[in-house]
Coordinates of C-alpha atoms and ligand atoms in Angstrom, one line a residue:
X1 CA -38.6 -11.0 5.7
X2 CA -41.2 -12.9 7.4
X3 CA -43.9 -11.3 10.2
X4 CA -45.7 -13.6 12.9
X5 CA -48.4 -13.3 14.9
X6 CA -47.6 -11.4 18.6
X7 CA -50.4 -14.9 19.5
X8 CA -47.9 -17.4 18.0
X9 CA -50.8 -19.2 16.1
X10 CA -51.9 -17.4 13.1
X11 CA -49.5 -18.6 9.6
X12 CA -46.3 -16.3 8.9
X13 CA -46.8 -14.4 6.4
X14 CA -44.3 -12.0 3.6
X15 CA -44.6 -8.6 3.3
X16 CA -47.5 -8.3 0.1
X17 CA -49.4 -10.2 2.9
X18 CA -49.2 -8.4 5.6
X19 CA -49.4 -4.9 4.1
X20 CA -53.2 -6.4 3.2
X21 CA -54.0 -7.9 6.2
X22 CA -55.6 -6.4 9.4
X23 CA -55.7 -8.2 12.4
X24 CA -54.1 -12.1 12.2
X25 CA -56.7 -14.7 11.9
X26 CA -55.9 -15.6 15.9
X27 CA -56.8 -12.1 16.5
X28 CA -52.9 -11.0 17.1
X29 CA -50.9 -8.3 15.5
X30 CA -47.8 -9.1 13.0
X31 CA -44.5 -8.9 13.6
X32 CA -41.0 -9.2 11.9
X33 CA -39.6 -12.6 12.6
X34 CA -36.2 -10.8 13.3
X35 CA -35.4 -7.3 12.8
X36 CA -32.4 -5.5 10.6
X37 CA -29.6 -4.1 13.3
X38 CA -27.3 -1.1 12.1
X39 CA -24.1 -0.8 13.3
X40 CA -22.9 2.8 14.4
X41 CA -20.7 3.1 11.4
X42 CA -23.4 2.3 9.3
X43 CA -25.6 4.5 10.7
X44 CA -22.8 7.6 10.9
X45 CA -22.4 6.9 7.0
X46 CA -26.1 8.2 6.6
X47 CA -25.3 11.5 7.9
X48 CA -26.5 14.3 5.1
X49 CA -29.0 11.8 3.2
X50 CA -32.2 13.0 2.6
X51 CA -35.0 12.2 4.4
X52 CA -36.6 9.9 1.1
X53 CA -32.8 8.2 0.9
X54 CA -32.6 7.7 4.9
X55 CA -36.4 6.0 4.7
X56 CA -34.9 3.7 2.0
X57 CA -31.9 2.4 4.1
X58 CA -34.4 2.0 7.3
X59 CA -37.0 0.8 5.1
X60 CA -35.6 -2.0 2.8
X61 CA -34.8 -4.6 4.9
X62 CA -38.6 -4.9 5.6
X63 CA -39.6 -5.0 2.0
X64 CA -36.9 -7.3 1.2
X65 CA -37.5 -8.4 -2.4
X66 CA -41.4 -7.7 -2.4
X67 CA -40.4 -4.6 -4.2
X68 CA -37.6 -4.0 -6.5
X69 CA -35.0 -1.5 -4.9
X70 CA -35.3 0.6 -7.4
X71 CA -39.3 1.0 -7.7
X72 CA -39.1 1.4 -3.9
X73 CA -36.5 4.7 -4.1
X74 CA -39.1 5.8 -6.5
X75 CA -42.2 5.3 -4.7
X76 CA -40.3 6.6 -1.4
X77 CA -39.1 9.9 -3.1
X78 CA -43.0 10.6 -4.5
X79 CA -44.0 10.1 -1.0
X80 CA -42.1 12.6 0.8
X81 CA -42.1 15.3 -1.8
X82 CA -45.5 16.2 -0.9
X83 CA -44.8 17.1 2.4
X84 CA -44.6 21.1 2.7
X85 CA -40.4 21.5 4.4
X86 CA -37.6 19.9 2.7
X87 CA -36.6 18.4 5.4
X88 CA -39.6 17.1 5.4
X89 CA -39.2 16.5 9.3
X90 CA -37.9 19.6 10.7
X91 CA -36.6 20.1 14.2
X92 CA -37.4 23.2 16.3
X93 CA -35.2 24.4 19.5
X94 CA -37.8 24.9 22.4
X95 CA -34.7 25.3 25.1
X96 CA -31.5 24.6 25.8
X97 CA -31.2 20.8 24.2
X98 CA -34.9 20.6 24.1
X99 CA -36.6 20.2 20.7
X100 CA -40.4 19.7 18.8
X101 CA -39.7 17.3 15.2
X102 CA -42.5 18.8 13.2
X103 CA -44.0 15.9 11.6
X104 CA -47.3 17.7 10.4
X105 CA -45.8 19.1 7.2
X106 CA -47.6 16.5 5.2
X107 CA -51.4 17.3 3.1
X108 CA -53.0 16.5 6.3
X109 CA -51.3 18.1 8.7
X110 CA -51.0 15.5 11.1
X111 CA -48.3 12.9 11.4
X112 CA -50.2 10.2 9.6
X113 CA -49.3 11.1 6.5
X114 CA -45.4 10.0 7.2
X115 CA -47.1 6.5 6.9
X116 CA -50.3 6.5 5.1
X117 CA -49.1 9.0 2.1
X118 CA -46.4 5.9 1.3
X119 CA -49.6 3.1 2.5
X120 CA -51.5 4.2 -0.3
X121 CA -48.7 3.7 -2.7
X122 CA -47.4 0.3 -1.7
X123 CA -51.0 -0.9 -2.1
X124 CA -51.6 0.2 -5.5
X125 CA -47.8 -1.3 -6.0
X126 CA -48.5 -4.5 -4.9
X127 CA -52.2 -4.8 -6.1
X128 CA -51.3 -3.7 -9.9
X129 CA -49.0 -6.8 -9.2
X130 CA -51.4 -9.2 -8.4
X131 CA -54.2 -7.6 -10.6
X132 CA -56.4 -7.3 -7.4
X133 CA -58.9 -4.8 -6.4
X134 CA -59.6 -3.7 -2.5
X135 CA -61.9 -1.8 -0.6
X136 CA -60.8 0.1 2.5
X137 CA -63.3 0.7 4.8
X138 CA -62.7 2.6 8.4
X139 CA -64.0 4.5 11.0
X140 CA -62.3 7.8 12.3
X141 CA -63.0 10.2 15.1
X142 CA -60.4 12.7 13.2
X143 CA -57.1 12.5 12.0
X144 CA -56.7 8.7 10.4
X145 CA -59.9 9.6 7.8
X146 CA -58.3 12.2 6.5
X147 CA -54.8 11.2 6.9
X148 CA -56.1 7.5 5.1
X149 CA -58.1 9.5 2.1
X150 CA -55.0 11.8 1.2
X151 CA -53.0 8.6 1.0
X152 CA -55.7 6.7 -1.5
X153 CA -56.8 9.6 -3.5
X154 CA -54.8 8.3 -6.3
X155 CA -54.8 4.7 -5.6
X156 CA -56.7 3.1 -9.1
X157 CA -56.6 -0.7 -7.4
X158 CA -58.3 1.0 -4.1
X159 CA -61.9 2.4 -3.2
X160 CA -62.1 3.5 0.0
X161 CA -65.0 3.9 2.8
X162 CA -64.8 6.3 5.4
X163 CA -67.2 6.4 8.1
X164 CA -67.8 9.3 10.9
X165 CA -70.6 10.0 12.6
X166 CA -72.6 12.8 11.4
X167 CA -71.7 16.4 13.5
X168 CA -69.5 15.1 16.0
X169 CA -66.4 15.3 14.2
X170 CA -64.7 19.2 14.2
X171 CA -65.3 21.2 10.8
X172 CA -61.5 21.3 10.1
X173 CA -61.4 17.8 10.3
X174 CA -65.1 16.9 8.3
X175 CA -63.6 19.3 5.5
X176 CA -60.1 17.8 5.5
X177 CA -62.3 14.6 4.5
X178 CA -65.0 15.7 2.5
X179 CA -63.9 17.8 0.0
X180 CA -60.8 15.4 -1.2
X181 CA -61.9 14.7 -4.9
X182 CA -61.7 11.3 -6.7
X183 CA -64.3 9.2 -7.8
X184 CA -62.7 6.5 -5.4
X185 CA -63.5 8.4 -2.2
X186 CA -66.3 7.8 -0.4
X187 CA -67.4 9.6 2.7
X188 CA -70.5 8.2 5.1
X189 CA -71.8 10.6 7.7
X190 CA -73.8 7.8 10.1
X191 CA -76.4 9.6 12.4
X192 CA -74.7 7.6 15.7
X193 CA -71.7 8.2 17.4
X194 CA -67.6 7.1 16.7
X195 CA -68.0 4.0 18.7
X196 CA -71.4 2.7 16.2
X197 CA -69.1 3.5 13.5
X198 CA -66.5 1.3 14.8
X199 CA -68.6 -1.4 15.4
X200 CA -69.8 -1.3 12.0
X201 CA -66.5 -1.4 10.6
X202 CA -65.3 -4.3 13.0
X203 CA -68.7 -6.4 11.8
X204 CA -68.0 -6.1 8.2
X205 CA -64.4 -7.0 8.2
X206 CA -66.1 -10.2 10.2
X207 CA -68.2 -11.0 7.4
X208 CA -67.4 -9.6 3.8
X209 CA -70.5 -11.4 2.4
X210 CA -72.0 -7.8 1.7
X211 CA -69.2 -7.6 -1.4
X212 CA -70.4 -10.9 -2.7
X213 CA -66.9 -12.3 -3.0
X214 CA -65.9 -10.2 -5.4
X215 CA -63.4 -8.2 -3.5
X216 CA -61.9 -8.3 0.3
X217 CA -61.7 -5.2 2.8
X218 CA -58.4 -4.0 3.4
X219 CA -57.4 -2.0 6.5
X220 CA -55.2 0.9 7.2
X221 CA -56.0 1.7 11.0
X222 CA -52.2 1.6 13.0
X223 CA -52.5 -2.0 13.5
X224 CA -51.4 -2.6 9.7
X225 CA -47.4 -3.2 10.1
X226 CA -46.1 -0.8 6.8
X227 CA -47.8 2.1 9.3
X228 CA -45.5 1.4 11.9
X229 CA -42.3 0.6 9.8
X230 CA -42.9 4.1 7.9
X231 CA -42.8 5.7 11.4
X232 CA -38.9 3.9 12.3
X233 CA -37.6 6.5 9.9
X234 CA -37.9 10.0 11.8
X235 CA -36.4 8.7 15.1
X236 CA -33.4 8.2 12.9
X237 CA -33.2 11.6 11.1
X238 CA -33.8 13.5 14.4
X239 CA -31.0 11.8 16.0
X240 CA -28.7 12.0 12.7
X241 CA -29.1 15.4 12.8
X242 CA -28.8 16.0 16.5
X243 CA -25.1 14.3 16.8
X244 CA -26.5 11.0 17.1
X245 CA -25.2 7.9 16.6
X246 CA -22.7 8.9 18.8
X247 CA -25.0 10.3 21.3
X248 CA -28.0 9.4 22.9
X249 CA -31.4 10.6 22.4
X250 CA -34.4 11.0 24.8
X251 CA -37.9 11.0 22.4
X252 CA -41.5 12.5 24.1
X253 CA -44.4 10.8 22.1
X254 CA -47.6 11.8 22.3
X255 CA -49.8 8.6 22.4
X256 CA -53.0 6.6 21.9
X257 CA -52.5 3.3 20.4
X258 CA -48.9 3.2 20.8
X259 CA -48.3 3.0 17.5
X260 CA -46.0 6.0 17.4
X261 CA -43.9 5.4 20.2
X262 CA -43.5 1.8 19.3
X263 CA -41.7 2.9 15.8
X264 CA -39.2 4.6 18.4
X265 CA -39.4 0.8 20.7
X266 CA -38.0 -1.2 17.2
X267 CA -35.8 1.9 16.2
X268 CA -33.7 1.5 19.6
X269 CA -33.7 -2.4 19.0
X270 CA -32.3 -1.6 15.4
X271 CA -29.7 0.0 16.8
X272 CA -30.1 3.9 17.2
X273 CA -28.6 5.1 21.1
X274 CA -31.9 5.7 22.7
X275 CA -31.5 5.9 26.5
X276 CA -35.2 7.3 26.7
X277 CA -38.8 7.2 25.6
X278 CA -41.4 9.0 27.1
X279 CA -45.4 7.8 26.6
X280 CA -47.5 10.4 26.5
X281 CA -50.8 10.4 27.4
X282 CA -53.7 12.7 28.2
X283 CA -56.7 11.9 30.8
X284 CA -57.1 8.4 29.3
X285 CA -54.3 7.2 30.4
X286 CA -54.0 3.4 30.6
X287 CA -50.4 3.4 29.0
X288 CA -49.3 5.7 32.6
X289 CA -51.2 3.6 34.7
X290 CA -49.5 0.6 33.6
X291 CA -45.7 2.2 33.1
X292 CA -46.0 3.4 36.9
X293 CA -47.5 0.6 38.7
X294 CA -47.8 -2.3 36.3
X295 CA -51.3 -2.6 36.2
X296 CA -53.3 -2.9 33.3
X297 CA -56.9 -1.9 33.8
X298 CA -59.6 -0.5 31.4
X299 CA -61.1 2.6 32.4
X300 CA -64.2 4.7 30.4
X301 CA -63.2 6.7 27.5
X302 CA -62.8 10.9 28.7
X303 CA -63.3 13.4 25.8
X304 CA -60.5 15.6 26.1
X305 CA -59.1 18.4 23.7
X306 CA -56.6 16.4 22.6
X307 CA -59.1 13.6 20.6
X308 CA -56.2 11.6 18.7
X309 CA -55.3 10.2 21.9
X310 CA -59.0 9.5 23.1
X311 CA -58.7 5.6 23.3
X312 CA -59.6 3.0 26.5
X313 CA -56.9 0.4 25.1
X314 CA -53.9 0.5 23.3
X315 CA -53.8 -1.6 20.1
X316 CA -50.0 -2.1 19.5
X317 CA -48.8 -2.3 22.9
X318 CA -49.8 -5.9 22.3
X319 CA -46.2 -5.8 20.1
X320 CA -44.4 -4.7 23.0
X321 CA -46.3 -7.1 25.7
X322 CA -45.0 -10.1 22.7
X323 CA -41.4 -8.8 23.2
X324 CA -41.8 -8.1 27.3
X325 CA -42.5 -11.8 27.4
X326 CA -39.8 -13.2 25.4
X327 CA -41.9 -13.2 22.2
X328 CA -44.0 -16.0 23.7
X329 CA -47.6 -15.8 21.6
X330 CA -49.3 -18.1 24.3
X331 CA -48.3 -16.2 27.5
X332 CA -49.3 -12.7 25.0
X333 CA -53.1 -14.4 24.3
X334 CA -53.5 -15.3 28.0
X335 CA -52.4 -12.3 29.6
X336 CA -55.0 -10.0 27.0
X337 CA -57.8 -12.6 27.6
X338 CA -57.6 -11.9 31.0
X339 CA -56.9 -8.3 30.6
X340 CA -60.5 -8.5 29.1
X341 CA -62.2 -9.7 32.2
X342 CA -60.3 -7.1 34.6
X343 CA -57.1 -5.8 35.6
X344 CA -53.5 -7.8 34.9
X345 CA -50.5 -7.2 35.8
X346 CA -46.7 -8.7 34.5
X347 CA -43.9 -10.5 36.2
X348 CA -42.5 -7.9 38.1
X349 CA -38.6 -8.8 36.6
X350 CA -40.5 -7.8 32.9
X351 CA -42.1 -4.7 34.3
X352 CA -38.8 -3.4 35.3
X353 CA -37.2 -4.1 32.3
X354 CA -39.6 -1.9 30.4
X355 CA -39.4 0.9 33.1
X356 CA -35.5 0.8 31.8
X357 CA -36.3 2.7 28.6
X358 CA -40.0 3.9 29.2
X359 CA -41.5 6.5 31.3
X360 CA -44.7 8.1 31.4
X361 CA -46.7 10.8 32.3
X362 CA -50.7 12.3 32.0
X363 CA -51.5 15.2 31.7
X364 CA -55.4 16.9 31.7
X365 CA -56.9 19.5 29.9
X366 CA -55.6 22.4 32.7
X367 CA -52.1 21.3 32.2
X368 CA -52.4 21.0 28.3
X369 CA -53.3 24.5 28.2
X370 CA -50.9 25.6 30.7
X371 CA -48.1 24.3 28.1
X372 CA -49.7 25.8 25.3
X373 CA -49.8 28.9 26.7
X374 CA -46.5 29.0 28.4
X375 CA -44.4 27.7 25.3
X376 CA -46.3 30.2 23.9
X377 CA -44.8 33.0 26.0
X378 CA -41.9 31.7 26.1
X379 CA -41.0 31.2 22.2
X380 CA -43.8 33.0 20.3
X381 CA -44.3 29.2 19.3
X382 CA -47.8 27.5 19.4
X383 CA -48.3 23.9 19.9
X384 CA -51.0 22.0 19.5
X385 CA -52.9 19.8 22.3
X386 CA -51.4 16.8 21.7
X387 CA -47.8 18.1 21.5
X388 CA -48.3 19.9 24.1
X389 CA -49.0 17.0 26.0
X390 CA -45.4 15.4 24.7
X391 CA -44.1 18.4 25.8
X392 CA -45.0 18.4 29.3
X393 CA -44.7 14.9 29.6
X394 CA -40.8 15.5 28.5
X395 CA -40.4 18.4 30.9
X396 CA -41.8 16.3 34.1
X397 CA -39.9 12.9 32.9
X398 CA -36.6 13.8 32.1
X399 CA -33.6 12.3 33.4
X400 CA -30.4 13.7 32.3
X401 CA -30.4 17.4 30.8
X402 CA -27.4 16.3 29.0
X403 CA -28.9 14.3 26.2
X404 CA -31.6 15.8 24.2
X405 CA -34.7 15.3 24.5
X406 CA -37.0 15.6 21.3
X407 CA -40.9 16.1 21.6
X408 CA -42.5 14.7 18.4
X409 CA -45.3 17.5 17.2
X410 CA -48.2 14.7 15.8
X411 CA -50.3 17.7 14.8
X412 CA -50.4 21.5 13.2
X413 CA -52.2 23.6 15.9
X414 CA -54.6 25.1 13.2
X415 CA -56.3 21.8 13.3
X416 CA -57.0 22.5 16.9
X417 CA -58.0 26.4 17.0
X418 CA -60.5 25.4 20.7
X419 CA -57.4 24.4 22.6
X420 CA -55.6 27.2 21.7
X421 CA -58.9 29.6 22.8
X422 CA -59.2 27.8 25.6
X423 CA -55.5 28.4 26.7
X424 CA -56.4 31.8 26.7
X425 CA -54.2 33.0 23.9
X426 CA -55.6 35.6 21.0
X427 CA -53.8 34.8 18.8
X428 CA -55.4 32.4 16.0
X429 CA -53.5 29.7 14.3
X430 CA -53.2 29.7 10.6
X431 CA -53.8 27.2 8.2
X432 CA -51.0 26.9 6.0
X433 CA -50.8 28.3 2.3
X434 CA -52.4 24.9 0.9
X435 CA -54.9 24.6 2.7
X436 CA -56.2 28.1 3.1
X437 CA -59.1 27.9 0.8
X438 CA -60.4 25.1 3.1
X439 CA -63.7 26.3 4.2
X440 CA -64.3 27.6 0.6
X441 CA -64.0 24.0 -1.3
X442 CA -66.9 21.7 -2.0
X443 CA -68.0 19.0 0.4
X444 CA -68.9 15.8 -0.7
X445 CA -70.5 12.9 1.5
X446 CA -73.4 10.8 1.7
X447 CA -75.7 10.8 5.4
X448 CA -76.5 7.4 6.3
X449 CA -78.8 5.8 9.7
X450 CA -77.0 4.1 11.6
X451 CA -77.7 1.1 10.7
X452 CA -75.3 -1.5 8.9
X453 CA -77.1 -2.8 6.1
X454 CA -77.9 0.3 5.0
X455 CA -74.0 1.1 5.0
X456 CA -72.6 -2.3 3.5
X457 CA -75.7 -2.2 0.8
X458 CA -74.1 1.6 -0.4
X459 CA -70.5 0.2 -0.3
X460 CA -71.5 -2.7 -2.1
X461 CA -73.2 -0.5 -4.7
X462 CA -70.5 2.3 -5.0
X463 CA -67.2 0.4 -5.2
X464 CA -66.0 0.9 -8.6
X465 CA -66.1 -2.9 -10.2
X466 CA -70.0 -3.2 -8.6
Ligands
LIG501 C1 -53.0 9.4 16.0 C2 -52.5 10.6 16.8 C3 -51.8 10.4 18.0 C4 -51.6 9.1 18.6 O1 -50.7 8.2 17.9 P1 -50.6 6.7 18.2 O2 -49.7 6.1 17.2 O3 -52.0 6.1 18.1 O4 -50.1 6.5 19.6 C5 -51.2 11.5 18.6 N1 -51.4 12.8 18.1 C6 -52.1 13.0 17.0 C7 -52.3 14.4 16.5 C8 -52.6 11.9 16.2 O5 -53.3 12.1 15.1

């Protein structure tokens, strides 16, 4: 299998490649050439597999012969027994063919860990291999540092950075981070804000000179193409186990760079019946904008209580603009260097197309609540911000009431105890069994100005091989 760049001028590049590059060198995102289709009767045969032995059949076609089928079974089987349900994705009735896939049963509780859990592996894999060393560095508001450091903790071919700025990032979250051991793991506390953090990152991957050629920086934000491919797999499981193939399926995705929903996108194209895919977004809501009136204009960033989904662009809808526009890279680089400058818009005809599969919906911090607390009543079941989000959005967007509709649930609500207070409800969400001791374990991270060469001079000091 070979991926291209969604700007049609970067080289094509195999799967070891990809999974350790970031962006393409003409600033685009990879792509599969061509992507693996599934007939029905193939997909009815995986009825009853289990969730590691489903991810393989989804999964392969991508890795092709960059990993031997049977290491890959192996690594996919370590990777899913660490998530807390045997399912690993369980579903949960909400209504009458209405439904929440519980994809925060991984160390993290968020649904990262479906793809960065089996990320960490396939870079050790591949890096053992090729007797190379990387360092990760990143910059996380929440969920993706924690989600990225569970995934690497083991890695012996990885050190990895994490940056967030210092006491603006929730406790839960800090301490999901922090107190991870492993003399790999390396968290920076930078007296600035998530955006100088960024920043910081993006400058570094621009010039590695700080590692003094010894080593490259590897990234694992939801541009990297294994993060996406991992996600293909739970559309398919839901459906299986919902009647599917040989019905349809209507999926409500909570979203911020579209790299969630766009696993559904390629899982459709694959060949799973999906009639419907719902983007949902809270107040910053670009994605919405653009779905219902094709116009794609940057707004500033809102801080809402559903902070996953805090984001002013989208980075992966560039994969489905490529596709929108008949996979033509040129037309893709125009279009986002004008989209830079101000507000574009797409050929009406391609608009409409997209409209076919995709609907949308925003919903504020009033209406988030509203669902938590009303689910709540109904079901004794708490969500949390940003499912609720996917579950409203499902609720206002649906189109027929005869095919289910399947909200996925990106995140435990005891990561999110505010939102719940603010809905109103006294009842306090748990942190489950693992994780319990929590705010007892030792932290561990270094305070740092915010100031880059005071950051790359203590990565370039603390990666192992320094
Ligand atoms: C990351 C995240 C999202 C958004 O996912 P995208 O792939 O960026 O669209 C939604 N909810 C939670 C809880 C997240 O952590």
């Amino acid at each position: 299998m070979r991926y291209i760049s969604t700007r049609g001028e970067a080289p094509a590049l195999g799967f070891e490649d990809v999974l350790l590059t970031g962006l393409a060198s003409d600033g685009g995102l990879y792509v599969p050439e061509s992507l693996p289709h599934f007939s029905l009767e193939e997909i009815r045969s995986w009825r009853g597999l289990s969730y590691s032995e489903l991810a393989f059949n989804v999964m392969h076609p991508f890795v092709d012969d960059a990993i031997p089928a049977d290491d890959f079974r192996k690594m996919l089987d370590d990777t899913y027994s660490v998530f807390s349900h045997q399912s690993v994705a369980p579903l949960v009735q909400l209504d009458a063919n209405e439904w929440v896939m519980e994809l925060f049963r991984g160390p993290t509780l968020a649904f990262k860990d479906f793809a960065l859990q089996l990320l960490g592996r396939l870079l050790d894999y591949v890096l053992e291999k090729r007797k190379q060393h990387v360092v990760i560095m990143g910059a996380t508001s929440g969920d993706t540092g924690s989600a990225a450091i569970e995934g690497c903790r083991r890695c012996e071919h990885v050190d990895i950075f994490i940056l967030h700025p210092h006491e603006r990032v929730s406790e839960v979250q800090r301490r999901q981070m922090t107190t991870v051991k492993g003399d790999n793991i390396h968290n920076i506390a930078v007296r600035g804000n998530f955006d100088d953090c960024q920043r910081m990152v993006k400058e570094s991957f621009g010039n590695q000179g700080f590692l003094a050629g010894k080593t490259q920086l590897a990234a694992v934000n939801s541009i990297n193409w294994a993060r996406i491919m991992a996600q293909i797999v739970y559309y398919f499981q839901a459906s299986l186990a919902l009647g599917g193939p040989d019905r349809s399926m209507a999926f409500s995705v909570p979203t911020g760079n579209f790299g969630d929903i766009f696993a559904g996108y390629l899982a459709k194209k694959m060949g799973l019946p999906i009639s419907q895919l719902v983007i949902a977004t809270n107040r910053n809501d670009i994605l919405h904008r653009f779905m219902s009136g094709n116009k794609y204009e940057q707004h500033q960033l809102e801080h809402t209580l559903s902070p996953s989904m805090d984001i002013m662009v989208s980075s992966n809808f560039e994969r489905l603009l490529f596709d929108l526009h008949g996979r033509d890279g040129q037309a893709v680089k125009t279009l986002l260097e004008n989209a830079s400058k101000g507000p574009v818009s797409i050929e009406d005809y391609r608009w409409k197309h997209a409209r076919k599969l995709f609907d949308s919906d925003a919903v504020d911090d009033k209406g988030t609540c509203e669902t938590i607390r009303e689910i709540y009543e109904q079901n004794e079941y708490l969500l949390d911000p940003h499912t609720a989000i996917g579950v409203r959005a499902a609720r206002n967007c649906r189109r027929d009431s005869s095919v289910p509709m399947i909200t996925l649930g990106t995140a435990h609500p005891a990561k999110f105890p505010d939102a719940i207070a603010e809905s109103g409800l006294t009842v306090k969400p748990q942190l489950p069994a693992h994780m319990a001791d929590l705010f007892e374990r030792d932290e561990n991270y270094t305070v740092l100005d915010n100031n880059i060469a005071g950051v790359q001079e203590f990565i370039a000091k603390h990666w192992k091989n320094a």
